Amino acid sequence: MMPSSSERPYSARARARRILALIRKEVRQIFRDPSSILIAFVLPLILLFLFGYGVSLDTTRTRIGVAIERSTPSARGLLAAFQASPYFEVDVATDRRELEQPLTSGQLRGIIVIPASFDADLWKRSATPAVQVIVDGSDPNTAALVQGYAQGVVGVWTRARAVEAGRVRSPSGSEERFWFNPELSSRFFLVPGSIAIVMALVGTLLTSLVVAREWERGTMEAMMATPVTAIELLLGKIIPYFVLGLASMSLCALVAVWLFDVPFRGSVLALYVISAAFLLPALGQGLLISAATKNQFLASQLALLSAFLPTFLLSGFLFEISSMPRVIQWITNLVPGRWLIPSLQTVFVAGDIWPLFLRDVGAMSLFGVVFLALAVRTTRKRVA
Amino acid sequence: MSKTLVRLHAVTKRFGDAPPALDAVSGSVSAGAITGLVGPDGAGKTTLIRLMAGLVTAEHGSLDVLGFNPATQSASIHTAIGYMPQRFGLYEDLTVEENLTLYADLRALPTAQRADVFEELLAFTDLRSFKTRPAGKLSGGMKQKLGLACALIRKPRLLLLDEPTVGVDPISRRELWRMVRGLRDEGVGVVWSTAYLDEAEACDRVLLMNAGKLLFDGPPRELTRRTEGRVFRMVDIEGRRRPALAATLALPEVIDGVVQGRAIRVVARDAQHVPSVPREAGPHARLLPASPRFEDSFIDILGGGPGGESKLAEGVRAIPGRGENVIEARALTKRFGDFTAASEISFNVSRGEIFGLLGPNGAGKSTTFRMLCGLLKPTSGEGRVAGIDLRRDTAGARGRLGYMAQKFSLYGDLSARQNLRFFAGVYGLSGARKRQQIEQMIDVFALSAHLDMASRELPLGFKQRLALACAVMHEPEALFLDEPTSGVDPITRREFWCHINGLVEKGVAAVVTTHFMEEAEYCDRISLIYRGRSIALGSPDELKARAVTKDRPEPTMEDAFVALVEAYDRTQVAA
């Protein structure tokens, strides 16, 4: 309770001091509030473990049925090839009808029928013998994979047989070869992708929650009656959560490389540049949501719907964008995560490809500017 | 002549299509004075304070705060005012000291002065021993003091306090007043918004508002004089007071009346017609002139109270057996770990009786209450409702009682109508009776205009009405009301009590907790709960009689409360 000092309240120094005070407050709150730690560090680890261990888009050991209509040596040979495949667990029958019931009940994911005419077809020297593949279309993802792998097994077996018989010197048709991910392990792109989800969580969900809480508890109103300006208030939120977002990304990256053996072929600098660019729109969106709703429950729902789910579904993380309907493909351009995923996967699995990174960083920064500007505008509209 | 800090001229503020929150309000706030902003819920008090704080802008009219225009120069205002919003504006995860440091940083208090200022503020607010405690773990009264300390970091020229004493016990309230008076004497201009009329009376000036309009601007004494010669006390009432009150309120020459201990306070519509004494008051009842109080004039200027007939009670069938015990508490004790929240609390409430539990926050009122409603299992002792042992048949007992929780406990996302339907179902009403009861509640509590609004959006008064409606729909024998009128304006409060009185006259037994001292006077008997114990039990008049001293021949309920608590503290120290 002393007379005021001579320093002007809106000099750069005074502003910096206030922002620093707000950051200090925020950091204390983050460390004292278990829910921040939970969202920033525990939840990301759970997600990472889930995608690293639990979810796999590879079909390993899928249960299928093989029906051999006539037991000839070649048919038995093909059966053995199926049994030897690491992708299948095989039930054998002599009639496809025996396998139909387990297929409809979901015990089997597909049926391979080796027809009675199999041997005859084989000697006709036609490119591939007629083998029927029936799949359970209720899960299209698995169905497509079963079909693909089954045809692969048949193709490899046919060619091997032909080479053995000396009739063909080199196998005809194409030989597939995968660059960057030779084992075709889905973990290699799921784990980097889940880092994007984690940053959406910290950037948008956590930020919208903590700001909405300030509105609910009336502290935002009290702050606004002090010399603090709306921009200072927002910077006091953006800076700590930006750092927190990068920290939780770093934790995830370390776990990805050391625990899940995901390769890291790019540079650390590129990883941080890409992540920082994504955090701008994520934070902007969180601040905008909380200023517009001023309610924690609503803010969390909106954050999940507008940031978490699109990053999950429309970013190319789980579902290939090029196989989506054209309209949806166009909509994905409006999802900041869609610009993060390719760069993030590239920096881990392929290496530094700066033209790609710069395009994506540019797009994300643009979203960031728009969201942050809207957030400032909404917050400035004061308490009313 | 003191300096004018705030000048308002014909200020109007509207939110959306609703009627204006402020409608052409003109007035002023002076330095070195406490200006009370008084009015019922939704009168526009908070909007006016936010306007002065430069947080919202007016649509029409002119406003001058400390020589600045809040619409364009809010930054200059923010450096010179102290503002405490309704929920104190504290960070609950931060300690007392960290909250102070934050505000000191934001208000650029030079580092050299900090130690002295903090020391002074902590001494002033008596929080020195709680420096390292998180603000979220302070009691309501302590939070309020810390909120005030934060608003005072740089001694402001203008201090804006928005309902600073809601949910704060009488002792903390007195301390806050002492602190604010000290600031006033140093020349600070204080704006204090409140729904409590005894606080309004203590202000140097009041701006009385209703529905966005300014009704009165002047010293509270001047408003009080409005009802000079029109206020009476009806004494020597025979029999029950509540039917006598209802009959008195029905008289055309009476504008307001409340129960006051054994007597009834009556306000006449004009000075020419002295009210008559209704037959229900008995042959010996008579009127004695009384000095007017602020509240009398407040109700008068707002056009009178809601009358004495409870439509709710009319529709309820009478329960025979007046005087039978309905609620019994025997040595109820509740311990949480090694903390005793309630210790050996005993009382009985009979049919047609209102029993009050009075005490500061955290004293154990709500704990006692919840044990009796079967919501909390007592550590020892027993409770009975309508003869049913709560330990044996909690569900059975709950079906016979109605409970209105302290905090709004209805489903905020459901509309008023959906809440009524839900609670009717929960209490086992169905078919025609369910429809009939719901229709009656809508009619009695005038809910029809708000039926389809989400209940969280309802104005506070309507929330409370809806909560009461949901608690009484199944016509319970025992009614438990936990702070039913907390934060509600005097008119709505009268309406509430009119319903409670009506139900009790039909044979309901009611237990009410309150920290409103005047409200305690509406009760037949009171138990004063302090630090988990019942330290006094008796009728309001008996308790007041125990606080009579030479300097204070006619103590108020609050005087009695403070005197009894202090006496108890002395015996504890002596022991």
PDB file of N, CA and C in Angstrom, chain B residues 137-183:
ATOM      1  N   LYS B 137      -7.591 -24.501   0.032  1.00  0.00           N
ATOM      2  CA  LYS B 137      -7.807 -25.185   1.304  1.00  0.00           C
ATOM      3  C   LYS B 137      -8.161 -24.206   2.420  1.00  0.00           C
ATOM      4  N   LEU B 138      -8.468 -22.951   2.073  1.00  0.00           N
ATOM      5  CA  LEU B 138      -8.877 -21.982   3.089  1.00  0.00           C
ATOM      6  C   LEU B 138     -10.391 -22.047   3.264  1.00  0.00           C
ATOM      7  N   SER B 139     -10.882 -21.605   4.429  1.00  0.00           N
ATOM      8  CA  SER B 139     -12.327 -21.526   4.633  1.00  0.00           C
ATOM      9  C   SER B 139     -12.875 -20.359   3.819  1.00  0.00           C
ATOM     10  N   GLY B 140     -14.208 -20.316   3.688  1.00  0.00           N
ATOM     11  CA  GLY B 140     -14.840 -19.238   2.917  1.00  0.00           C
ATOM     12  C   GLY B 140     -14.421 -17.859   3.398  1.00  0.00           C
ATOM     13  N   GLY B 141     -14.409 -17.695   4.726  1.00  0.00           N
ATOM     14  CA  GLY B 141     -14.062 -16.389   5.282  1.00  0.00           C
ATOM     15  C   GLY B 141     -12.617 -16.015   4.978  1.00  0.00           C
ATOM     16  N   MET B 142     -11.733 -17.006   5.043  1.00  0.00           N
ATOM     17  CA  MET B 142     -10.318 -16.734   4.787  1.00  0.00           C
ATOM     18  C   MET B 142     -10.077 -16.433   3.318  1.00  0.00           C
ATOM     19  N   LYS B 143     -10.788 -17.144   2.436  1.00  0.00           N
ATOM     20  CA  LYS B 143     -10.660 -16.872   1.001  1.00  0.00           C
ATOM     21  C   LYS B 143     -11.061 -15.442   0.710  1.00  0.00           C
ATOM     22  N   GLN B 144     -12.148 -15.032   1.343  1.00  0.00           N
ATOM     23  CA  GLN B 144     -12.655 -13.689   1.108  1.00  0.00           C
ATOM     24  C   GLN B 144     -11.627 -12.652   1.558  1.00  0.00           C
ATOM     25  N   LYS B 145     -10.966 -12.917   2.693  1.00  0.00           N
ATOM     26  CA  LYS B 145      -9.964 -11.967   3.180  1.00  0.00           C
ATOM     27  C   LYS B 145      -8.751 -11.939   2.248  1.00  0.00           C
ATOM     28  N   LEU B 146      -8.374 -13.118   1.747  1.00  0.00           N
ATOM     29  CA  LEU B 146      -7.242 -13.149   0.820  1.00  0.00           C
ATOM     30  C   LEU B 146      -7.606 -12.426  -0.475  1.00  0.00           C
ATOM     31  N   GLY B 147      -8.835 -12.645  -0.937  1.00  0.00           N
ATOM     32  CA  GLY B 147      -9.302 -11.939  -2.139  1.00  0.00           C
ATOM     33  C   GLY B 147      -9.189 -10.433  -1.952  1.00  0.00           C
ATOM     34  N   LEU B 148      -9.572  -9.994  -0.756  1.00  0.00           N
ATOM     35  CA  LEU B 148      -9.493  -8.565  -0.458  1.00  0.00           C
ATOM     36  C   LEU B 148      -8.030  -8.115  -0.448  1.00  0.00           C
ATOM     37  N   ALA B 149      -7.164  -8.910   0.181  1.00  0.00           N
ATOM     38  CA  ALA B 149      -5.742  -8.556   0.238  1.00  0.00           C
ATOM     39  C   ALA B 149      -5.178  -8.417  -1.175  1.00  0.00           C
ATOM     40  N   CYS B 150      -5.569  -9.342  -2.080  1.00  0.00           N
ATOM     41  CA  CYS B 150      -5.071  -9.274  -3.456  1.00  0.00           C
ATOM     42  C   CYS B 150      -5.559  -8.013  -4.154  1.00  0.00           C
ATOM     43  N   ALA B 151      -6.787  -7.605  -3.844  1.00  0.00           N
ATOM     44  CA  ALA B 151      -7.319  -6.391  -4.462  1.00  0.00           C
ATOM     45  C   ALA B 151      -6.656  -5.137  -3.897  1.00  0.00           C
ATOM     46  N   LEU B 152      -5.981  -5.285  -2.745  1.00  0.00           N
ATOM     47  CA  LEU B 152      -5.395  -4.122  -2.077  1.00  0.00           C
ATOM     48  C   LEU B 152      -3.883  -4.020  -2.236  1.00  0.00           C
ATOM     49  N   ILE B 153      -3.303  -4.873  -3.090  1.00  0.00           N
ATOM     50  CA  ILE B 153      -1.844  -4.927  -3.237  1.00  0.00           C
ATOM     51  C   ILE B 153      -1.237  -3.543  -3.474  1.00  0.00           C
ATOM     52  N   ARG B 154      -1.827  -2.806  -4.413  1.00  0.00           N
ATOM     53  CA  ARG B 154      -1.465  -1.391  -4.564  1.00  0.00           C
ATOM     54  C   ARG B 154      -2.688  -0.669  -4.067  1.00  0.00           C
ATOM     55  N   LYS B 155      -2.557   0.101  -3.017  1.00  0.00           N
ATOM     56  CA  LYS B 155      -3.748   0.719  -2.442  1.00  0.00           C
ATOM     57  C   LYS B 155      -4.562   1.418  -3.528  1.00  0.00           C
ATOM     58  N   PRO B 156      -5.766   0.886  -3.831  1.00  0.00           N
ATOM     59  CA  PRO B 156      -6.531   1.455  -4.936  1.00  0.00           C
ATOM     60  C   PRO B 156      -7.259   2.726  -4.505  1.00  0.00           C
ATOM     61  N   ARG B 157      -7.611   3.548  -5.487  1.00  0.00           N
ATOM     62  CA  ARG B 157      -8.442   4.712  -5.155  1.00  0.00           C
ATOM     63  C   ARG B 157      -9.894   4.302  -5.082  1.00  0.00           C
ATOM     64  N   LEU B 158     -10.215   3.279  -5.877  1.00  0.00           N
ATOM     65  CA  LEU B 158     -11.587   2.800  -5.903  1.00  0.00           C
ATOM     66  C   LEU B 158     -11.559   1.285  -5.707  1.00  0.00           C
ATOM     67  N   LEU B 159     -12.314   0.792  -4.723  1.00  0.00           N
ATOM     68  CA  LEU B 159     -12.341  -0.648  -4.445  1.00  0.00           C
ATOM     69  C   LEU B 159     -13.740  -1.164  -4.762  1.00  0.00           C
ATOM     70  N   LEU B 160     -13.811  -2.139  -5.680  1.00  0.00           N
ATOM     71  CA  LEU B 160     -15.105  -2.688  -6.087  1.00  0.00           C
ATOM     72  C   LEU B 160     -15.255  -4.095  -5.519  1.00  0.00           C
ATOM     73  N   LEU B 161     -16.268  -4.320  -4.687  1.00  0.00           N
ATOM     74  CA  LEU B 161     -16.477  -5.625  -4.077  1.00  0.00           C
ATOM     75  C   LEU B 161     -17.841  -6.161  -4.507  1.00  0.00           C
ATOM     76  N   ASP B 162     -17.835  -7.284  -5.230  1.00  0.00           N
ATOM     77  CA  ASP B 162     -19.089  -7.842  -5.726  1.00  0.00           C
ATOM     78  C   ASP B 162     -19.562  -8.938  -4.781  1.00  0.00           C
ATOM     79  N   GLU B 163     -20.600  -8.683  -4.041  1.00  0.00           N
ATOM     80  CA  GLU B 163     -21.164  -9.612  -3.058  1.00  0.00           C
ATOM     81  C   GLU B 163     -20.064 -10.321  -2.265  1.00  0.00           C
ATOM     82  N   PRO B 164     -19.269  -9.565  -1.527  1.00  0.00           N
ATOM     83  CA  PRO B 164     -18.102 -10.169  -0.878  1.00  0.00           C
ATOM     84  C   PRO B 164     -18.443 -11.105   0.274  1.00  0.00           C
ATOM     85  N   THR B 165     -19.654 -11.063   0.805  1.00  0.00           N
ATOM     86  CA  THR B 165     -19.922 -11.866   2.009  1.00  0.00           C
ATOM     87  C   THR B 165     -20.866 -13.021   1.759  1.00  0.00           C
ATOM     88  N   VAL B 166     -21.131 -13.369   0.484  1.00  0.00           N
ATOM     89  CA  VAL B 166     -21.994 -14.524   0.229  1.00  0.00           C
ATOM     90  C   VAL B 166     -21.292 -15.786   0.715  1.00  0.00           C
ATOM     91  N   GLY B 167     -21.971 -16.558   1.531  1.00  0.00           N
ATOM     92  CA  GLY B 167     -21.396 -17.809   2.015  1.00  0.00           C
ATOM     93  C   GLY B 167     -20.325 -17.630   3.068  1.00  0.00           C
ATOM     94  N   VAL B 168     -20.291 -16.474   3.715  1.00  0.00           N
ATOM     95  CA  VAL B 168     -19.278 -16.222   4.737  1.00  0.00           C
ATOM     96  C   VAL B 168     -19.992 -16.092   6.079  1.00  0.00           C
ATOM     97  N   ASP B 169     -19.413 -16.656   7.137  1.00  0.00           N
ATOM     98  CA  ASP B 169     -20.119 -16.663   8.429  1.00  0.00           C
ATOM     99  C   ASP B 169     -20.076 -15.279   9.087  1.00  0.00           C
ATOM    100  N   PRO B 170     -20.959 -15.054  10.087  1.00  0.00           N
ATOM    101  CA  PRO B 170     -21.113 -13.719  10.676  1.00  0.00           C
ATOM    102  C   PRO B 170     -19.829 -13.164  11.281  1.00  0.00           C
ATOM    103  N   ILE B 171     -18.985 -14.040  11.829  1.00  0.00           N
ATOM    104  CA  ILE B 171     -17.782 -13.519  12.477  1.00  0.00           C
ATOM    105  C   ILE B 171     -16.819 -12.981  11.422  1.00  0.00           C
ATOM    106  N   SER B 172     -16.624 -13.761  10.340  1.00  0.00           N
ATOM    107  CA  SER B 172     -15.767 -13.280   9.256  1.00  0.00           C
ATOM    108  C   SER B 172     -16.348 -12.024   8.622  1.00  0.00           C
ATOM    109  N   ARG B 173     -17.670 -11.969   8.580  1.00  0.00           N
ATOM    110  CA  ARG B 173     -18.338 -10.824   7.979  1.00  0.00           C
ATOM    111  C   ARG B 173     -18.014  -9.547   8.769  1.00  0.00           C
ATOM    112  N   ARG B 174     -18.078  -9.667  10.087  1.00  0.00           N
ATOM    113  CA  ARG B 174     -17.768  -8.495  10.920  1.00  0.00           C
ATOM    114  C   ARG B 174     -16.332  -8.046  10.700  1.00  0.00           C
ATOM    115  N   GLU B 175     -15.416  -9.007  10.560  1.00  0.00           N
ATOM    116  CA  GLU B 175     -14.010  -8.648  10.336  1.00  0.00           C
ATOM    117  C   GLU B 175     -13.833  -7.922   9.018  1.00  0.00           C
ATOM    118  N   LEU B 176     -14.535  -8.414   7.989  1.00  0.00           N
ATOM    119  CA  LEU B 176     -14.413  -7.762   6.689  1.00  0.00           C
ATOM    120  C   LEU B 176     -14.896  -6.314   6.771  1.00  0.00           C
ATOM    121  N   TRP B 177     -15.994  -6.129   7.458  1.00  0.00           N
ATOM    122  CA  TRP B 177     -16.515  -4.762   7.605  1.00  0.00           C
ATOM    123  C   TRP B 177     -15.504  -3.865   8.311  1.00  0.00           C
ATOM    124  N   ARG B 178     -14.895  -4.403   9.351  1.00  0.00           N
ATOM    125  CA  ARG B 178     -13.903  -3.618  10.089  1.00  0.00           C
ATOM    126  C   ARG B 178     -12.763  -3.215   9.160  1.00  0.00           C
ATOM    127  N   MET B 179     -12.307  -4.146   8.333  1.00  0.00           N
ATOM    128  CA  MET B 179     -11.199  -3.848   7.424  1.00  0.00           C
ATOM    129  C   MET B 179     -11.600  -2.792   6.401  1.00  0.00           C
ATOM    130  N   VAL B 180     -12.813  -2.956   5.832  1.00  0.00           N
ATOM    131  CA  VAL B 180     -13.226  -2.033   4.771  1.00  0.00           C
ATOM    132  C   VAL B 180     -13.475  -0.640   5.346  1.00  0.00           C
ATOM    133  N   ARG B 181     -13.989  -0.571   6.570  1.00  0.00           N
ATOM    134  CA  ARG B 181     -14.175   0.750   7.190  1.00  0.00           C
ATOM    135  C   ARG B 181     -12.831   1.444   7.369  1.00  0.00           C
ATOM    136  N   GLY B 182     -11.810   0.667   7.726  1.00  0.00           N
ATOM    137  CA  GLY B 182     -10.475   1.237   7.871  1.00  0.00           C
ATOM    138  C   GLY B 182      -9.998   1.853   6.560  1.00  0.00           C
ATOM    139  N   LEU B 183     -10.248   1.148   5.452  1.00  0.00           N
ATOM    140  CA  LEU B 183      -9.839   1.656   4.145  1.00  0.00           C
ATOM    141  C   LEU B 183     -10.605   2.924   3.793  1.00  0.00           C
TER     142      LEU B 183
END
